[in-house]
Coordinates of C-alpha atoms in Angstrom, one line a residue:
M1 CA -22.3 32.7 36.6
T2 CA -19.6 32.0 33.4
L3 CA -17.8 29.1 35.2
S4 CA -20.6 27.2 37.3
T5 CA -22.7 27.0 33.5
A6 CA -19.9 25.6 31.9
P7 CA -19.3 22.0 33.5
A8 CA -23.1 21.6 32.8
R9 CA -22.9 22.3 29.5
A10 CA -20.0 19.8 29.5
T11 CA -21.9 17.2 31.3
S12 CA -25.0 17.6 29.0
L13 CA -23.2 16.5 25.8
S14 CA -24.0 13.1 24.5
P15 CA -22.0 10.5 23.7
A16 CA -22.2 10.9 20.0
Q17 CA -22.0 15.1 20.0
G18 CA -19.0 14.4 22.6
I19 CA -17.5 11.7 19.4
W20 CA -17.8 13.9 16.7
L21 CA -16.7 17.3 19.2
V22 CA -13.0 15.3 19.5
A23 CA -13.2 13.8 15.2
E24 CA -13.5 17.5 14.6
R25 CA -10.9 19.1 16.5
E26 CA -8.7 15.6 15.3
L27 CA -9.3 17.0 12.5
S28 CA -9.4 20.9 12.2
T29 CA -6.2 20.6 13.8
K30 CA -4.6 18.3 10.9
L31 CA -6.2 20.3 7.8
R32 CA -4.3 23.3 9.6
S33 CA -1.1 21.8 9.2
K34 CA 1.5 22.7 6.4
A35 CA 3.3 20.1 6.7
Y36 CA 0.1 17.3 6.1
L37 CA -1.2 19.0 3.3
I38 CA 1.9 19.6 1.8
S39 CA 2.6 16.1 2.3
T40 CA -0.5 15.1 0.9
G41 CA -0.3 17.2 -2.4
V42 CA 3.8 15.6 -2.7
L43 CA 1.9 12.2 -2.6
L44 CA -0.5 12.8 -5.1
L45 CA 1.5 14.7 -7.5
I46 CA 3.7 11.0 -7.0
A47 CA 1.3 9.2 -7.4
L48 CA -0.2 10.8 -10.8
A49 CA 3.5 11.2 -12.5
G50 CA 3.9 7.2 -11.1
I51 CA 1.3 6.2 -13.6
I52 CA 1.2 8.9 -16.5
W53 CA 4.9 7.7 -16.6
A54 CA 4.1 4.2 -16.8
G55 CA 1.4 4.9 -19.4
I56 CA 3.6 6.5 -22.0
A57 CA 6.5 4.3 -21.4
S58 CA 4.4 0.8 -22.1
A59 CA 3.1 3.3 -25.2
T60 CA 6.8 4.0 -26.2
P61 CA 7.9 1.7 -28.5
S62 CA 11.7 0.5 -28.2
S63 CA 13.9 -0.5 -30.3
T64 CA 17.2 -2.8 -30.5
P65 CA 19.7 -1.4 -33.0
I66 CA 21.6 -3.9 -35.1
A67 CA 23.6 -4.9 -38.2
A68 CA 22.6 -7.1 -40.6
T69 CA 23.7 -8.4 -43.9
S70 CA 21.1 -9.0 -47.3
S71 CA 20.6 -13.1 -46.6
A72 CA 20.0 -12.1 -42.8
A73 CA 18.3 -8.9 -42.8
A74 CA 15.2 -10.9 -44.9
T75 CA 15.3 -13.0 -42.4
L76 CA 14.8 -10.1 -39.3
Q77 CA 11.9 -7.6 -41.5
G78 CA 9.2 -7.6 -40.3
V79 CA 9.8 -8.1 -36.7
D80 CA 9.2 -5.9 -34.1
G81 CA 11.3 -4.4 -31.3
F82 CA 14.8 -4.5 -34.5
E83 CA 16.0 -1.2 -35.7
I84 CA 17.9 -3.4 -38.9
T85 CA 20.7 -1.4 -40.7
D86 CA 22.2 -3.0 -43.8
V87 CA 26.1 -3.6 -44.5
A88 CA 27.7 -5.4 -47.2
D89 CA 30.6 -7.8 -45.8
R90 CA 32.0 -8.5 -41.8
A91 CA 34.1 -6.2 -41.4
E92 CA 31.8 -3.6 -42.2
A93 CA 29.1 -5.3 -39.4
E94 CA 32.1 -5.0 -36.9
R95 CA 32.6 -1.9 -37.4
L96 CA 29.4 -0.4 -36.8
V97 CA 29.9 -2.9 -33.2
T98 CA 33.1 -1.6 -32.5
A99 CA 31.9 2.0 -32.8
G100 CA 29.0 1.1 -30.8
E101 CA 26.6 2.5 -33.8
V102 CA 24.6 -0.8 -33.7
D103 CA 25.0 -3.6 -30.3
A104 CA 25.4 -6.2 -32.3
A105 CA 25.0 -7.9 -35.9
V106 CA 24.1 -10.6 -38.0
I107 CA 25.9 -12.1 -40.6
D108 CA 25.8 -15.1 -42.9
D109 CA 28.1 -17.7 -42.0
A110 CA 27.9 -21.1 -43.9
A111 CA 30.5 -22.9 -40.8
S112 CA 27.8 -21.8 -38.2
P113 CA 25.5 -24.4 -37.8
T114 CA 22.4 -22.3 -37.7
G115 CA 24.3 -20.3 -41.0
T116 CA 24.2 -16.9 -38.8
V117 CA 26.6 -15.4 -36.9
I118 CA 25.5 -12.5 -33.6
I119 CA 29.1 -10.6 -33.1
A120 CA 28.3 -8.3 -30.2
D121 CA 30.7 -6.4 -27.7
K122 CA 30.6 -7.3 -24.6
E123 CA 27.0 -9.1 -24.5
A124 CA 24.6 -9.9 -27.0
P125 CA 20.7 -8.9 -26.7
Q126 CA 18.7 -11.5 -25.3
S127 CA 15.6 -10.8 -27.4
L128 CA 18.0 -11.5 -30.4
L129 CA 19.6 -14.4 -29.2
M130 CA 15.9 -15.3 -28.5
L131 CA 14.6 -14.9 -31.1
L132 CA 17.4 -16.6 -33.3
S133 CA 17.1 -19.6 -31.3
E134 CA 15.2 -22.1 -32.2
S135 CA 12.6 -23.8 -28.8
P136 CA 10.4 -26.7 -28.7
T137 CA 6.3 -25.8 -28.6
V138 CA 5.2 -25.6 -25.1
E139 CA 1.5 -26.1 -24.1
L140 CA 0.2 -25.7 -20.1
L141 CA -2.2 -28.1 -19.4
N142 CA -2.9 -25.5 -16.3
P143 CA -1.4 -21.7 -17.7
D144 CA -2.2 -19.5 -15.2
A145 CA -4.1 -16.6 -16.2
A146 CA -2.4 -14.2 -13.7
G147 CA 0.3 -12.0 -14.7
G148 CA 3.1 -12.3 -12.6
G149 CA 4.5 -8.6 -13.4
M150 CA 0.5 -6.9 -12.7
R151 CA 0.4 -9.2 -9.0
Y152 CA 3.5 -7.6 -8.3
I153 CA 2.1 -4.1 -8.7
L154 CA -1.4 -4.5 -7.6
G155 CA 0.9 -5.9 -3.9
I156 CA 2.6 -3.0 -4.2
A157 CA 0.3 -0.6 -4.2
F158 CA -2.2 -2.1 -2.1
G159 CA 0.1 -2.7 0.2
L160 CA 1.6 0.6 0.1
V161 CA -0.8 2.9 0.4
F162 CA -2.7 0.6 3.0
M163 CA 0.6 0.5 5.0
M164 CA 2.0 4.2 4.2
A165 CA -1.5 5.0 5.2
A166 CA -2.0 3.4 9.1
I167 CA 1.5 4.4 9.5
S168 CA 0.6 7.9 9.1
F169 CA -2.3 8.8 10.2
G170 CA -1.7 5.8 13.2
S171 CA 0.8 6.8 14.5
P172 CA 0.2 10.9 15.0
I173 CA -2.8 9.2 17.5
A174 CA -0.8 7.4 20.1
T175 CA 1.4 10.5 19.8
S176 CA -1.2 12.6 21.5
V177 CA -2.3 10.2 23.4
V178 CA 1.5 10.6 25.2
E179 CA 1.4 14.8 24.7
E180 CA -2.0 14.9 26.6
K181 CA -1.0 12.7 29.4
Q182 CA 2.7 14.5 29.8
T183 CA 0.5 17.5 29.6
R184 CA -2.2 16.9 32.2
V185 CA -4.8 17.3 29.5
I186 CA -6.0 14.2 29.9
E187 CA -7.3 14.9 33.6
I188 CA -8.6 18.2 32.4
L189 CA -10.8 16.3 28.7
L190 CA -12.1 13.1 31.4
S191 CA -13.4 15.5 33.2
A192 CA -15.4 16.5 30.2
I193 CA -15.9 13.6 28.5
P194 CA -15.8 9.5 29.0
A195 CA -12.5 8.1 28.0
R196 CA -14.2 5.7 25.4
V197 CA -16.3 8.7 23.4
L198 CA -12.7 10.6 23.9
L199 CA -11.0 7.3 22.6
A200 CA -14.0 6.5 19.6
G201 CA -13.7 11.0 19.1
K202 CA -9.7 10.6 18.3
V203 CA -10.6 7.1 15.6
L204 CA -13.6 8.3 13.9
G205 CA -11.2 12.4 13.0
N206 CA -8.3 10.1 11.9
T207 CA -10.6 6.8 10.2
L208 CA -12.0 10.0 8.6
L209 CA -8.8 11.8 7.1
A210 CA -7.3 8.4 5.9
M211 CA -10.1 7.7 4.1
S212 CA -10.6 11.1 2.3
Q213 CA -6.0 10.0 1.3
I214 CA -7.3 7.1 0.1
L215 CA -10.3 8.9 -2.6
L216 CA -8.7 11.3 -3.3
L217 CA -5.7 8.6 -4.3
V218 CA -8.3 7.0 -6.5
V219 CA -8.7 9.9 -8.6
V220 CA -5.8 10.8 -8.9
G221 CA -5.2 7.1 -10.3
T222 CA -8.5 7.1 -12.6
I223 CA -7.6 10.6 -13.5
G224 CA -3.8 9.2 -14.8
L225 CA -5.4 6.8 -16.3
I226 CA -7.7 8.2 -18.6
V227 CA -5.0 10.8 -19.4
S228 CA -2.1 8.6 -20.7
G229 CA -5.0 5.7 -22.4
Q230 CA -4.3 2.9 -19.8
T231 CA -8.6 3.1 -19.2
A232 CA -7.8 -0.9 -20.8
I233 CA -7.0 -1.6 -16.5
L234 CA -10.0 0.6 -15.1
Q235 CA -12.3 -1.8 -16.3
G236 CA -11.1 -4.5 -14.1
I237 CA -9.9 -2.8 -11.3
G238 CA -13.0 -1.2 -10.1
G239 CA -14.7 -3.6 -8.1
P240 CA -11.1 -5.2 -6.4
V241 CA -10.5 -0.9 -5.6
A242 CA -14.1 -1.2 -3.6
W243 CA -13.7 -3.5 -1.7
F244 CA -10.0 -2.4 -0.6
A245 CA -11.3 0.9 0.3
V246 CA -14.3 -1.2 2.4
F247 CA -11.5 -3.2 4.0
F248 CA -9.6 -0.6 4.9
F249 CA -11.9 1.4 6.9
F250 CA -12.2 -2.0 8.9
G251 CA -8.4 -2.2 9.4
F252 CA -7.9 1.1 10.5
I253 CA -10.0 1.4 12.4
L254 CA -8.8 -2.0 14.3
L255 CA -4.8 0.0 13.8
A256 CA -5.9 3.1 15.1
A257 CA -7.5 1.7 18.7
M258 CA -4.4 -0.6 19.1
F259 CA -2.3 2.6 18.8
A260 CA -4.7 4.7 20.8
A261 CA -3.7 1.8 23.5
A262 CA -0.5 1.9 22.5
G263 CA 0.3 5.4 23.3
S264 CA -1.8 5.5 26.6
L265 CA 1.1 2.7 28.5
V266 CA 3.4 5.4 28.8
S267 CA 3.8 9.0 29.6
R268 CA 6.9 10.6 27.8
Q269 CA 7.2 10.6 23.9
E270 CA 10.7 8.7 24.5
D271 CA 8.8 5.8 25.3
V272 CA 5.8 5.4 22.8
G273 CA 8.4 4.0 20.1
T274 CA 8.1 1.1 22.4
T275 CA 5.0 0.4 22.7
M276 CA 4.2 1.1 19.0
M277 CA 6.7 -1.5 17.5
P278 CA 3.8 -4.6 17.7
V279 CA 1.5 -2.9 16.0
T280 CA 4.1 -0.8 13.4
Y281 CA 4.7 -4.6 12.8
L282 CA 1.3 -5.2 11.9
T283 CA 0.9 -2.5 8.9
M284 CA 4.1 -3.9 7.8
I285 CA 3.7 -7.4 7.3
P286 CA 1.1 -7.6 5.2
Y287 CA 2.9 -5.4 2.4
F288 CA 5.9 -8.0 2.7
L289 CA 4.2 -10.9 2.9
V290 CA 2.6 -9.9 -0.8
I291 CA 5.3 -8.8 -2.2
F292 CA 7.5 -12.2 -1.0
F293 CA 4.0 -15.1 -1.7
G294 CA 1.8 -12.9 -4.3
D295 CA 1.6 -16.1 -6.4
N296 CA 1.1 -18.7 -3.8
P297 CA -3.0 -19.6 -3.9
V298 CA -2.3 -21.0 -0.8
V299 CA -1.1 -18.2 1.7
M300 CA -2.6 -14.9 -0.6
T301 CA -6.3 -17.5 0.4
V302 CA -5.2 -17.1 4.0
L303 CA -3.5 -13.5 3.7
S304 CA -7.1 -12.5 2.4
Y305 CA -9.1 -13.7 5.7
V306 CA -6.9 -12.7 8.5
P307 CA -8.0 -8.8 9.7
F308 CA -4.4 -7.8 9.0
S309 CA -4.1 -8.3 5.9
A310 CA -7.3 -9.0 4.1
P311 CA -7.4 -5.4 2.9
V312 CA -3.9 -6.4 0.6
G313 CA -5.6 -10.1 0.5
M314 CA -9.0 -9.8 -0.7
P315 CA -9.0 -7.7 -3.7
I316 CA -5.5 -9.2 -6.0
R317 CA -8.0 -12.1 -5.3
L318 CA -11.1 -10.3 -6.3
F319 CA -8.5 -8.7 -9.8
F320 CA -7.6 -12.2 -11.2
N321 CA -10.7 -13.5 -10.3
E322 CA -9.1 -15.8 -7.9
A323 CA -11.8 -16.0 -5.2
A324 CA -16.0 -16.5 -5.1
W325 CA -18.3 -14.5 -4.6
W326 CA -19.0 -15.3 -0.6
E327 CA -15.4 -14.6 0.0
P328 CA -14.9 -11.3 0.1
L329 CA -18.3 -11.0 2.5
A330 CA -16.8 -14.0 4.9
S331 CA -13.6 -12.0 5.3
L332 CA -15.1 -8.7 5.9
A333 CA -17.8 -10.4 8.2
L334 CA -13.7 -11.4 10.3
M335 CA -12.8 -8.4 10.3
L336 CA -16.0 -7.4 11.9
V337 CA -15.4 -9.4 14.3
A338 CA -11.8 -9.4 15.1
C339 CA -12.0 -5.0 15.3
A340 CA -15.4 -5.5 17.6
V341 CA -12.7 -8.0 20.1
V342 CA -9.7 -5.3 19.5
I343 CA -11.8 -2.4 20.3
T344 CA -12.9 -4.0 23.5
I345 CA -9.9 -5.1 25.2
G346 CA -8.4 -1.7 23.3
A347 CA -10.9 0.5 24.7
K348 CA -9.9 -1.0 28.2
I349 CA -6.9 -0.1 28.0
Y350 CA -7.3 2.8 27.1
E351 CA -9.4 3.6 29.6
N352 CA -7.7 1.8 32.8
S353 CA -4.1 4.0 31.5
L354 CA -4.5 7.4 30.9
L355 CA -4.6 8.6 34.3
K356 CA -1.4 6.3 35.0
M357 CA 1.3 8.4 35.0
G358 CA 5.6 7.8 35.8
A359 CA 6.3 4.6 35.0
R360 CA 4.7 2.5 31.8
V361 CA 1.7 1.2 32.5
K362 CA 2.4 -3.3 31.7
L363 CA -0.4 -4.6 29.6
G364 CA -2.2 -7.4 32.4
E365 CA -1.8 -4.3 34.6
A366 CA -3.8 -2.3 32.1
L367 CA -6.7 -5.3 31.5
R368 CA -7.2 -5.9 34.9
R369 CA -7.1 -2.6 36.9

């Protein structure tokens, strides 16, 4: 009696119930994994420690120890970044430099065109050279308000989070599909639910896991900024982070469908690396492009509209007020169109390749079947 009623219950599942059933299975499997929980905890601790360390380092001013004779010391008094030790003459200054007690010494010298001489062991501190050098006044007609250092930091932050999350949660989709094919479990699953429902459940479950990790990173980052006194950063980064989360959500769905399709093309774990390689490149390329071309406005504008790089490029442009109000909406619309197209193609590849065992299924064959 039990055997005869089991298929009836399986086939009575609605698509929504089937999708959530598969998604719940993906969530429970991951959340029961000690490796996943430990790696997530370590990631959060590293992020928190990095933010707090950066805040402490920026709040702790560093000073360069130098020696100076009376006239030179009077010139340097009140200048931040230098710890001045008064010396009587050149001999005493050279002794302190040789002993390593100071990084350099500034002494009076009437023979020098500037009236002073810097004495150092191997190399004079650049900050001291710049202070004592006379530079012409510079006037910029079109100053760049976007700081290069902050742009670089944001590029690393957004790009690395997107790349690592996509690979960490996308690759297991492909490997689980191959495992199900290799163990013939896929035949049992397909007898209960359609292939597209199975695909949707896998994508949904891993998307929820990825988004939960992103939200945890945002919470930990906010706590770290508040604890380290970097609250000024929070005032301008809230909007870009929100847009990053939105773009990441749809960008990950797009990549997850591609990972699942890549896994369905092979039947052995040894072969999955070759089919996943193109998708892996699509997750890595945006990170490196933003790092290398982050200060190029033309390249960044293009990257903010390409679906695979928009989750990184658009938030950075928004942070520096380089994008109009309608641009993230237009980019998101393109992302949604790309998601629809890629999911449709990926679902067809997935559906046509799941029961194909043995040799690797060619892409053209998977699309034609």
